[in-house]
Amino acid sequence: MRSPDWMTSPSTTITSMSEIRLIPGLADAGAGDPFGDGLISRLANEIFAGSHQAPSVPEVPFTPPATVAGAPAHVPSSPAAPAGGSRDIDLSGGFPSSHSPDAPPPVHPTVVGAEPERDVPGGSTPQGGHVPGSSDSHEFGEPYSYSKGFAPTSARSKDGDHFELPGIEPVDLGSQFYFIRELDAPVVSNGLEIPVVPNSGFSGGGFDVEGVRRDFPALHQRVNGHPLIWLDNAATTHKPQSVLDATSSFYGRDNSNIHRAAHTLAGRSTDLFESGREKVRQFLGAADAKEIVFVRGTTEAINLVAQSYGKQHIGEGDEIILSVLEHHANIVPWQLLAKETGATIRVIPANDRGELILEEVPKLFNARTKIVSITQVSNALGTINPVQEIIAIAHSHGVPVLVDGAQSTPHIPINVQAMDADFFVFSGHKVFGPTGIGALYGKSHLLESMPPWQGGGHMIRDVSFEKTIYANAPEKFEAGTPDIAGVVGLGAAIDYLFSVGIPAIAAYEHALLEYATAAMASIPGIRPIGTAHNKASVLGFVIPGIENARIAKYLDQQGIAVRAGHHCAMPALRHFGVENTVRPSLAFYNTHAEVDALVESLHQIARR
């Protein structure tokens, strides 16, 4: 995928990076190497462009993460079976081989630097344009005009053809996910179309997955007599030792409330808390740490926007746009608001692969459209939605967009400025951090204009019985004592992801998804649910005639953890005529051998 010009401009330079351990051999990759052909430089430009922003706490310098204690040790290795012995299976059914026995041993260089920079300098102002019959200007961009780099180009229609948005000069954003190549022919098993994950040309063999796995204590246990194989990562992720240590150290050494005392421990606690905010800023590529609001998770973040921004701007007869692929957390809050205000919800449809029909999006907008709220990656299907193009369309109508990043942040680089999202939300426990903590990103002018949604201490400047003067954002939305230890743990998780390298994680996971998709195609009768061309992590399926709960229980007996159910995405699954699925979901600590064990067990179930 060719990155937009504003992301790969010759003037954009990477001035510093955190210690990012990239894929071995990358430094010596030539132009013909599938993984060296400009891939990492393009990815790095996407997420590390810009200049450094000062920490949010005066006189408290933000120390870039050095090598994280317990971070992956990079020694030559190949993906191996989990501890406790291999689970050999017959590969004659067509499982792809990800490693060549004749391949030379990998070399493991380490790229060392400081904290990654994620700011996008400057920014284009939309040009001209207006809604017919109206001279109003729009806070989110003029109607039917696009900032440079944000106009959608041709996109797939529901029939697979391409279309052009009328009256809009297209800007090439690239048609595919950042390292995805042209599609091959679909894999077919028993007459069913199996999702084709485009071939990246990278096997994942150079990524030191065993080094990563050593950092996650929970992975080294036995369940029902077998080594644990954790394939429920879309529900929650396990935590590296550095996150456990950071949280424990806070409670054992630095525990204090923040911003409320002159003593030493209060200062240390405040420094750690605000350092965590700065790390989230860099993780999301936000312009200012004041644009980061801490919440309990994605669900609370969406509710905050619905109850604060929504109640302020949405009234009777107004419209909210969602998609059919949303998690319930991005449906129910808007339904509650719509019921209270008399607003209406409109839904972006999907095709039979589980891809949003982009040509239908402009048709949903009118003068009463007030907000779009959309997931970047579907938790039930793994579909990667074209959020940047949807944002461009919405902004051309003067409509803000909230992006649910709960399922994208663990897997792909994020830059909210490049995306031009108005709001972006995610949960800590999805990105290898603690439960009960998450973050809301909001553009500064939006957060400052929004009323608080909860009252209490910390979020005020002055209180009397006559009136209260509220603090500015983000404190205005952080009433009471926050989850300080959760923020510390989330910051440690971000440090860990930076130390491994988010582009390297994305490439490895994509290769693993390719492998798993092809391997699962050999299972008799399997019906994949969600066959989008652009996918991340999720491998949902059903096997007709076998209950999903029975499949999940059998896998659990083999030590394999997957989820069976509706995954809080009933409309998405009902689009495929099913009420629930079995959902294995991958993370960067999963291995080819674990995929083999899953497929072997599913073959055993199918034979019964």
XYZ file of C-alpha atoms in Angstrom:
608
model
C 0.000 0.000 0.000
C 1.394 3.390 -0.941
C 1.301 5.748 2.000
C -0.202 9.229 1.457
C 2.235 11.955 0.471
C 1.936 13.745 3.808
C 3.153 10.579 5.555
C 6.154 9.874 3.312
C 7.259 13.375 2.405
C 11.047 13.732 1.955
C 10.911 16.414 4.637
C 9.577 13.921 7.170
C 12.456 12.397 9.074
C 12.624 10.014 11.981
C 14.669 11.810 14.572
C 14.465 9.203 17.295
C 12.984 5.850 18.172
C 12.572 3.756 21.225
C 14.607 0.590 21.343
C 12.680 -1.310 18.703
C 13.841 -4.822 18.062
C 12.950 -5.348 14.460
C 12.830 -8.479 12.422
C 16.237 -10.171 12.206
C 17.953 -9.647 8.919
C 15.981 -6.487 8.218
C 19.000 -4.233 8.283
C 20.542 -6.205 5.404
C 17.341 -6.611 3.389
C 17.739 -5.767 -0.238
C 15.334 -4.275 -2.711
C 14.158 -7.697 -3.769
C 13.494 -8.894 -0.243
C 9.741 -9.052 0.408
C 10.196 -7.560 3.828
C 12.938 -5.117 3.001
C 11.274 -3.447 0.044
C 10.724 -0.188 1.893
C 8.160 -1.769 4.214
C 9.531 -0.791 7.593
C 10.527 2.679 6.445
C 6.989 3.244 5.214
C 5.508 1.940 8.441
C 7.912 3.950 10.541
C 7.088 7.103 8.598
C 3.409 6.420 9.255
C 3.747 6.282 12.985
C 6.902 8.094 14.003
C 6.706 11.285 11.942
C 6.829 14.624 13.665
C 8.428 16.511 16.461
C 8.603 15.843 20.166
C 6.004 17.267 22.517
C 6.811 18.288 26.049
C 5.515 16.217 28.940
C 2.228 17.268 30.500
C 3.737 17.716 33.967
C 5.943 20.800 34.446
C 9.477 20.055 35.589
C 8.937 16.323 35.252
C 10.892 15.158 32.216
C 9.510 12.172 30.390
C 12.220 9.554 30.243
C 12.133 7.536 27.036
C 11.827 3.845 27.723
C 15.143 2.078 27.627
C 15.316 -1.658 27.267
C 12.379 -2.965 29.249
C 13.313 -5.305 32.033
C 12.506 -8.738 30.776
C 12.030 -7.569 27.209
C 12.535 -10.173 24.492
C 15.970 -11.683 24.325
C 16.860 -11.898 20.684
C 18.598 -15.132 20.073
C 18.316 -17.127 16.870
C 15.308 -19.369 17.067
C 12.427 -20.599 15.032
C 8.839 -20.833 16.163
C 8.669 -23.963 18.211
C 6.072 -26.080 19.876
C 4.986 -24.932 23.322
C 6.816 -26.279 26.312
C 5.647 -29.748 27.122
C 6.192 -31.409 23.793
C 5.109 -30.991 20.213
C 1.760 -31.972 18.798
C 2.675 -33.394 15.422
C -0.025 -33.495 12.799
C -0.253 -34.756 9.247
C 0.566 -31.898 6.919
C -0.493 -33.807 3.827
C -3.806 -31.950 3.917
C -2.149 -28.903 2.473
C -0.943 -26.948 5.482
C 1.514 -24.317 4.284
C 5.108 -24.502 5.414
C 6.313 -21.257 6.923
C 9.962 -22.227 7.243
C 12.334 -23.676 4.719
C 14.639 -26.367 6.179
C 17.389 -25.083 3.894
C 17.077 -21.467 4.995
C 20.123 -19.965 6.711
C 19.818 -19.192 10.401
C 18.391 -15.720 11.025
C 20.517 -12.821 12.121
C 19.164 -10.674 14.923
C 20.153 -7.015 14.801
C 18.798 -4.500 17.282
C 17.853 -0.959 16.337
C 18.514 1.329 19.289
C 17.251 4.839 19.809
C 15.069 7.016 21.958
C 11.307 7.268 22.269
C 9.397 7.137 18.942
C 8.004 10.396 17.695
C 4.416 10.284 16.471
C 3.374 13.848 15.736
C 2.238 14.967 12.317
C 3.337 18.556 11.893
C 1.097 21.157 10.410
C -1.997 19.988 8.630
C -4.051 21.103 5.673
C -7.129 23.234 5.977
C -10.112 22.157 3.880
C -10.746 24.315 0.872
C -14.042 25.933 0.004
C -17.272 24.062 -0.603
C -20.707 24.321 0.938
C -23.951 22.460 1.278
C -26.397 23.572 -1.406
C -28.764 26.094 0.105
C -26.543 26.789 3.090
C -23.697 29.186 3.763
C -22.781 27.662 7.097
C -19.189 26.793 7.824
C -18.430 23.506 9.518
C -16.317 22.775 12.541
C -15.100 19.491 11.039
C -14.369 20.647 7.488
C -16.341 22.131 4.622
C -18.879 19.863 2.897
C -17.640 18.045 -0.190
C -14.074 19.246 0.210
C -11.095 17.326 1.494
C -7.853 18.134 3.176
C -4.822 17.033 1.206
C -4.401 13.296 1.574
C -7.849 12.629 3.022
C -10.155 12.331 0.010
C -11.215 8.754 -0.625
C -10.081 7.200 -3.850
C -12.013 4.495 -5.676
C -13.353 1.800 -3.382
C -14.991 -1.564 -3.622
C -18.716 -1.709 -4.142
C -20.970 -4.413 -2.790
C -20.432 -6.334 -6.030
C -16.662 -6.098 -5.832
C -16.442 -3.406 -8.527
C -14.945 0.021 -7.953
C -16.769 3.304 -7.809
C -15.908 6.969 -7.597
C -17.593 9.390 -5.224
C -19.334 11.950 -7.444
C -17.851 15.412 -7.660
C -14.764 14.587 -5.605
C -11.284 14.542 -7.037
C -9.784 11.313 -5.700
C -6.572 11.249 -3.741
C -4.777 7.921 -3.798
C -4.670 6.543 -0.276
C -3.715 3.100 -1.512
C -6.224 0.302 -1.805
C -4.846 -2.166 0.691
C -3.545 -2.543 4.201
C -0.030 -1.271 4.649
C 1.947 -4.394 3.727
C -0.684 -6.436 1.900
C -0.058 -7.481 -1.680
C -2.357 -8.555 -4.470
C -4.906 -11.216 -3.612
C -4.550 -14.799 -4.668
C -7.464 -16.999 -5.659
C -9.716 -18.010 -2.765
C -8.960 -21.234 -0.951
C -11.922 -23.591 -1.128
C -12.805 -26.373 1.295
C -15.895 -28.477 0.697
C -17.340 -25.870 -1.590
C -17.023 -23.044 0.957
C -15.042 -19.905 0.292
C -12.271 -19.531 2.847
C -11.008 -16.037 3.671
C -7.977 -15.084 1.668
C -5.532 -13.082 3.710
C -3.349 -11.443 1.067
C 0.163 -12.822 0.939
C 2.634 -10.428 2.531
C 5.576 -12.466 1.306
C 6.888 -12.723 4.865
C 6.818 -16.013 6.777
C 7.372 -14.521 10.215
C 10.362 -16.805 10.689
C 12.691 -13.984 11.754
C 10.540 -12.626 14.574
C 11.784 -13.898 17.943
C 8.437 -15.119 19.216
C 10.048 -17.411 21.786
C 11.903 -14.424 23.207
C 8.603 -12.592 23.506
C 6.890 -15.596 25.088
C 9.500 -15.768 27.835
C 8.275 -12.389 29.056
C 4.684 -13.576 29.695
C 4.451 -15.714 32.849
C 0.838 -16.753 32.281
C 1.772 -18.544 29.060
C 3.992 -20.990 30.944
C 1.347 -23.068 32.702
C -0.494 -26.273 32.020
C -4.261 -26.456 31.673
C -5.984 -29.828 31.794
C -2.616 -31.526 31.472
C -1.515 -29.577 28.397
C 0.567 -26.445 27.859
C -1.720 -23.425 27.728
C -2.381 -22.140 24.210
C -4.033 -18.752 24.620
C -6.114 -17.948 21.530
C -8.645 -15.657 23.222
C -6.712 -12.448 22.665
C -9.664 -10.519 21.233
C -11.282 -10.879 24.673
C -8.175 -9.962 26.676
C -4.418 -10.318 26.508
C -1.832 -11.593 28.962
C 0.667 -9.297 30.614
C 4.459 -9.197 30.279
C 6.525 -9.392 33.459
C 7.437 -5.723 33.091
C 3.766 -4.743 33.472
C 3.376 -6.954 36.537
C 6.551 -5.481 38.020
C 5.535 -1.876 37.340
C 2.140 -2.321 38.978
C 3.598 -4.142 41.962
C 6.336 -1.548 42.366
C 3.790 1.256 42.414
C 1.801 -0.326 45.241
C 4.944 -1.405 47.106
C 6.868 1.864 46.839
C 5.032 4.852 45.325
C 1.401 4.448 46.371
C -0.239 7.812 46.965
C -3.058 9.883 45.565
C -2.098 12.309 42.815
C -2.046 16.114 42.509
C -3.154 16.557 46.120
C -0.186 16.835 48.443
C 3.299 18.243 48.761
C 4.916 15.093 50.105
C 7.397 12.960 48.185
C 5.209 9.957 47.486
C 2.456 12.155 46.069
C 5.018 13.706 43.746
C 6.295 10.316 42.613
C 2.766 9.009 42.072
C 1.794 12.106 40.094
C 4.926 11.844 37.962
C 4.192 8.208 37.145
C 0.552 8.970 36.342
C 1.316 11.869 34.009
C 4.193 9.957 32.433
C 1.611 7.288 31.582
C -0.524 9.925 29.907
C 2.445 11.034 27.803
C 3.122 7.430 26.774
C -0.481 7.035 25.626
C -0.139 10.269 23.668
C 2.835 8.875 21.809
C 1.196 5.469 21.376
C -1.751 7.115 19.598
C 0.229 9.834 17.834
C -1.773 12.616 19.498
C -0.568 16.215 19.413
C -0.827 16.932 23.143
C -1.069 14.869 26.313
C -4.040 17.041 27.332
C -5.996 15.278 24.587
C -5.769 11.994 26.553
C -8.501 11.236 29.105
C -8.178 8.177 31.321
C -11.281 6.019 31.685
C -12.037 2.432 32.701
C -11.958 1.190 29.129
C -13.420 1.484 25.656
C -16.998 1.106 26.862
C -16.737 3.969 29.345
C -14.963 6.149 26.782
C -17.796 5.756 24.268
C -20.373 6.429 26.966
C -18.479 9.578 27.953
C -18.623 10.931 24.403
C -22.272 9.952 23.984
C -23.343 11.525 27.267
C -21.200 14.660 27.019
C -20.694 15.555 23.361
C -23.828 13.684 22.302
C -26.245 15.351 24.693
C -24.766 18.721 23.796
C -25.126 18.320 20.020
C -27.761 15.671 19.287
C -31.478 16.325 19.539
C -34.830 15.138 18.264
C -34.724 14.150 14.618
C -30.935 14.107 14.455
C -29.056 11.074 13.180
C -26.143 8.923 14.356
C -24.253 6.669 11.937
C -22.877 3.314 13.103
C -21.929 0.168 11.179
C -23.372 -3.322 11.239
C -20.014 -4.626 12.517
C -20.020 -2.791 15.853
C -19.434 -4.252 19.305
C -22.401 -3.713 21.607
C -20.306 -1.104 23.443
C -20.549 1.036 20.311
C -24.266 0.442 19.838
C -25.990 0.550 23.224
C -24.640 3.950 24.410
C -25.940 5.552 21.224
C -29.266 3.752 21.541
C -29.644 5.139 25.058
C -28.868 8.621 23.763
C -31.245 8.222 20.815
C -34.055 7.089 23.091
C -33.483 10.033 25.412
C -33.205 12.668 22.687
C -35.433 11.320 19.927
C -32.510 10.821 17.537
C -32.263 8.058 14.920
C -29.501 5.525 14.278
C -28.489 4.732 10.701
C -26.313 1.722 9.856
C -23.546 1.213 7.293
C -24.182 -2.190 5.646
C -21.664 -4.921 4.903
C -21.256 -7.394 2.069
C -21.178 -11.175 2.390
C -17.475 -11.134 3.283
C -18.047 -8.852 6.237
C -16.631 -5.738 4.559
C -18.388 -2.404 4.864
C -19.897 -1.245 1.575
C -18.097 2.047 1.240
C -20.226 3.283 -1.650
C -23.240 3.279 0.697
C -21.594 5.553 3.254
C -22.181 8.937 1.530
C -25.849 8.057 1.059
C -26.375 7.948 4.836
C -25.448 11.594 5.398
C -27.821 14.506 5.454
C -28.223 17.820 7.267
C -29.337 16.001 10.450
C -26.272 13.737 10.722
C -24.415 14.662 13.911
C -21.775 11.976 14.541
C -20.290 8.764 13.141
C -19.000 6.103 15.537
C -17.205 3.164 13.977
C -14.850 0.347 14.879
C -11.479 0.190 13.180
C -11.246 -3.619 13.495
C -14.258 -5.857 14.070
C -13.935 -7.914 17.242
C -16.119 -10.715 15.850
C -14.814 -10.878 12.274
C -11.385 -9.254 12.261
C -12.381 -6.972 9.365
C -10.183 -3.891 9.090
C -12.544 -1.062 8.203
C -11.536 1.853 5.925
C -11.855 4.372 8.748
C -9.651 6.985 7.134
C -11.878 7.145 4.083
C -15.023 7.154 6.229
C -13.580 10.023 8.280
C -12.869 11.942 5.062
C -16.441 11.449 3.892
C -17.842 12.485 7.288
C -15.657 15.573 7.499
C -16.800 16.631 4.044
C -20.259 16.886 5.612
C -19.000 18.635 8.732
C -19.574 15.549 10.905
C -17.130 14.311 13.601
C -16.075 10.678 13.893
C -15.335 8.469 16.893
C -13.102 5.481 16.148
C -13.285 2.391 18.377
C -9.696 1.166 18.507
C -10.145 -1.638 21.034
C -9.216 -4.311 18.484
C -6.825 -2.315 16.314
C -4.393 -0.982 18.908
C -2.903 -4.424 19.756
C -2.174 -5.215 16.127
C -1.445 -2.209 13.899
C 0.263 1.175 14.232
C -2.071 4.036 15.154
C -1.707 7.726 14.403
C -4.836 9.696 15.243
C -3.518 12.832 13.571
C -2.830 11.037 10.303
C -6.217 9.351 10.606
C -7.811 12.717 11.467
C -10.060 11.041 14.041
C -12.027 13.405 16.260
C -12.266 10.821 19.030
C -10.384 7.542 19.452
C -10.884 5.020 22.263
C -9.139 1.860 23.459
C -8.722 -0.433 26.479
C -5.525 -1.243 28.353
C -6.245 -4.939 28.790
C -6.391 -5.414 25.022
C -2.823 -4.095 24.657
C -1.178 -6.312 27.288
C -1.888 -3.870 30.120
C -4.102 -4.041 33.209
C -7.872 -4.398 33.232
C -9.998 -1.451 34.338
C -7.995 1.212 32.498
C -8.353 2.729 29.059
C -8.135 6.033 27.281
C -10.173 8.479 25.260
C -8.409 10.687 22.745
C -10.281 13.802 21.707
C -9.212 16.802 19.699
C -8.462 19.633 22.099
C -11.168 22.018 20.909
C -13.795 19.293 21.251
C -12.810 18.262 24.760
C -12.697 21.861 25.927
C -16.176 22.521 24.545
C -17.748 19.431 26.147
C -19.406 19.514 29.569
C -18.254 17.100 32.297
C -20.253 13.916 32.569
C -19.454 13.002 36.166
C -18.944 15.270 39.160
C -16.563 14.970 42.089
C -13.119 15.857 43.276
C -10.122 16.597 41.040
C -12.237 17.792 38.106
C -12.926 21.240 39.615
C -11.175 24.577 40.044
C -13.590 26.089 42.549
C -16.737 24.912 44.321
C -19.378 26.863 46.197
C -23.015 26.146 46.877
C -23.883 28.640 44.193
C -21.764 27.236 41.383
C -18.779 25.108 40.419
C -15.979 26.125 38.093
C -14.640 23.077 36.298
C -11.052 22.263 35.458
C -9.898 22.111 31.866
C -9.572 18.875 29.926
C -8.491 16.215 30.606
C -9.053 16.666 34.373
C -12.632 17.822 33.702
C -13.484 14.222 32.741
C -11.495 12.448 35.477
C -13.605 12.890 38.595
C -12.392 11.211 41.780
C -9.335 9.083 42.401
C -8.287 7.432 39.140
C -6.809 3.982 38.652
C -3.261 5.197 39.181
C -1.723 1.736 39.218
C -3.649 0.932 36.051
C -2.125 3.935 34.307
C 1.335 2.891 35.483
C 0.749 -0.623 34.146
C -0.621 0.706 30.863
C 2.472 2.852 30.455
C 4.660 -0.198 31.061
C 2.682 -2.147 28.429
C 3.261 0.634 25.899
C 6.964 0.634 26.766
C 7.004 -3.091 26.079
C 5.261 -2.740 22.708
C 7.697 -0.002 21.715
C 10.633 -2.196 22.747
C 9.486 -5.055 20.520
C 8.457 -2.752 17.689
C 4.861 -2.250 16.586
C 5.664 -2.553 12.848
C 7.446 -5.850 13.552
C 4.460 -7.058 15.592
C 2.071 -6.154 12.777
C 4.133 -7.979 10.168
C 4.585 -11.108 12.287
C 0.901 -11.322 13.181
C -0.124 -10.864 9.574
C 2.110 -13.740 8.490
C 0.694 -15.888 11.302
C -2.847 -15.041 10.214
C -1.996 -16.092 6.654
C -0.669 -19.392 7.939
C -3.647 -20.051 10.202
C -6.194 -19.117 7.532
C -4.720 -21.577 5.049
C -4.301 -24.309 7.679
C -7.897 -24.063 8.871
C -9.136 -24.397 5.303
C -8.253 -28.107 5.494
C -10.827 -28.820 8.225
C -13.811 -30.699 6.748
C -17.022 -28.688 6.688
C -15.648 -25.547 8.336
C -17.472 -22.320 7.566
C -15.421 -19.212 8.270
C -17.424 -16.230 9.484
C -15.895 -13.068 8.108
C -13.783 -13.437 4.973
C -12.702 -9.834 4.457
C -9.660 -9.247 2.309
C -8.173 -6.991 4.988
C -8.199 -8.736 8.356
C -6.425 -8.750 11.692
C -6.172 -11.461 14.344
C -9.626 -13.080 14.290
C -10.427 -16.544 12.860
C -14.126 -16.977 13.637
C -15.897 -20.068 12.321
C -18.648 -22.615 12.745
C -18.686 -26.311 11.849
C -22.269 -27.175 10.901
C -23.651 -30.000 12.990
C -21.296 -29.403 15.925
C -22.268 -27.002 18.688
C -19.858 -24.137 19.183
C -19.835 -24.640 22.941
C -18.874 -28.277 22.440
C -15.977 -27.249 20.202
C -14.726 -24.719 22.757
C -14.986 -27.237 25.611
C -13.097 -29.874 23.645
C -10.353 -27.395 22.833
C -10.145 -26.412 26.484
C -9.535 -30.056 27.356
C -6.508 -29.818 25.072
C -5.303 -26.671 26.827
C -6.459 -24.390 23.987
C -8.419 -21.297 25.066
C -10.854 -19.865 22.516
C -14.164 -18.059 22.890
C -17.543 -19.400 21.789
C -20.542 -17.067 21.803
C -21.885 -13.908 20.218
C -18.819 -11.869 21.231
C -21.011 -8.850 22.063
C -21.575 -8.380 18.334
C -25.006 -9.895 17.660
C -25.881 -7.729 14.620
C -22.567 -8.594 12.955
C -23.062 -12.349 13.405
C -26.743 -12.252 12.423
C -25.617 -10.661 9.167
C -24.175 -14.129 8.433
C -27.250 -15.975 9.677
C -25.628 -17.262 12.867
C -26.123 -16.440 16.531
C -22.634 -17.325 17.705
C -19.273 -18.602 16.529
C -16.046 -20.124 17.766
C -13.451 -17.360 17.759
C -9.728 -18.101 17.967
C -7.834 -14.811 17.975
C -4.107 -14.267 17.655
C -1.460 -12.103 19.298
C 2.247 -11.624 18.744
C 3.144 -14.263 21.348
C 1.287 -17.015 19.478
C 3.247 -19.463 17.318
C 2.885 -21.561 14.211
C 3.070 -24.634 16.415
C 0.089 -23.400 18.427
C -1.881 -22.920 15.223
C -0.956 -26.482 14.248
C -2.223 -27.748 17.614
C -5.518 -25.890 17.124
C -5.984 -27.312 13.641
C -5.102 -30.833 14.787
C -7.733 -30.652 17.536
C -10.343 -29.307 15.126
C -9.626 -32.188 12.757
C -10.220 -34.567 15.666
C -13.555 -32.893 16.433
C -14.632 -32.982 12.788
C -13.891 -36.722 12.592
C -16.091 -37.580 15.586
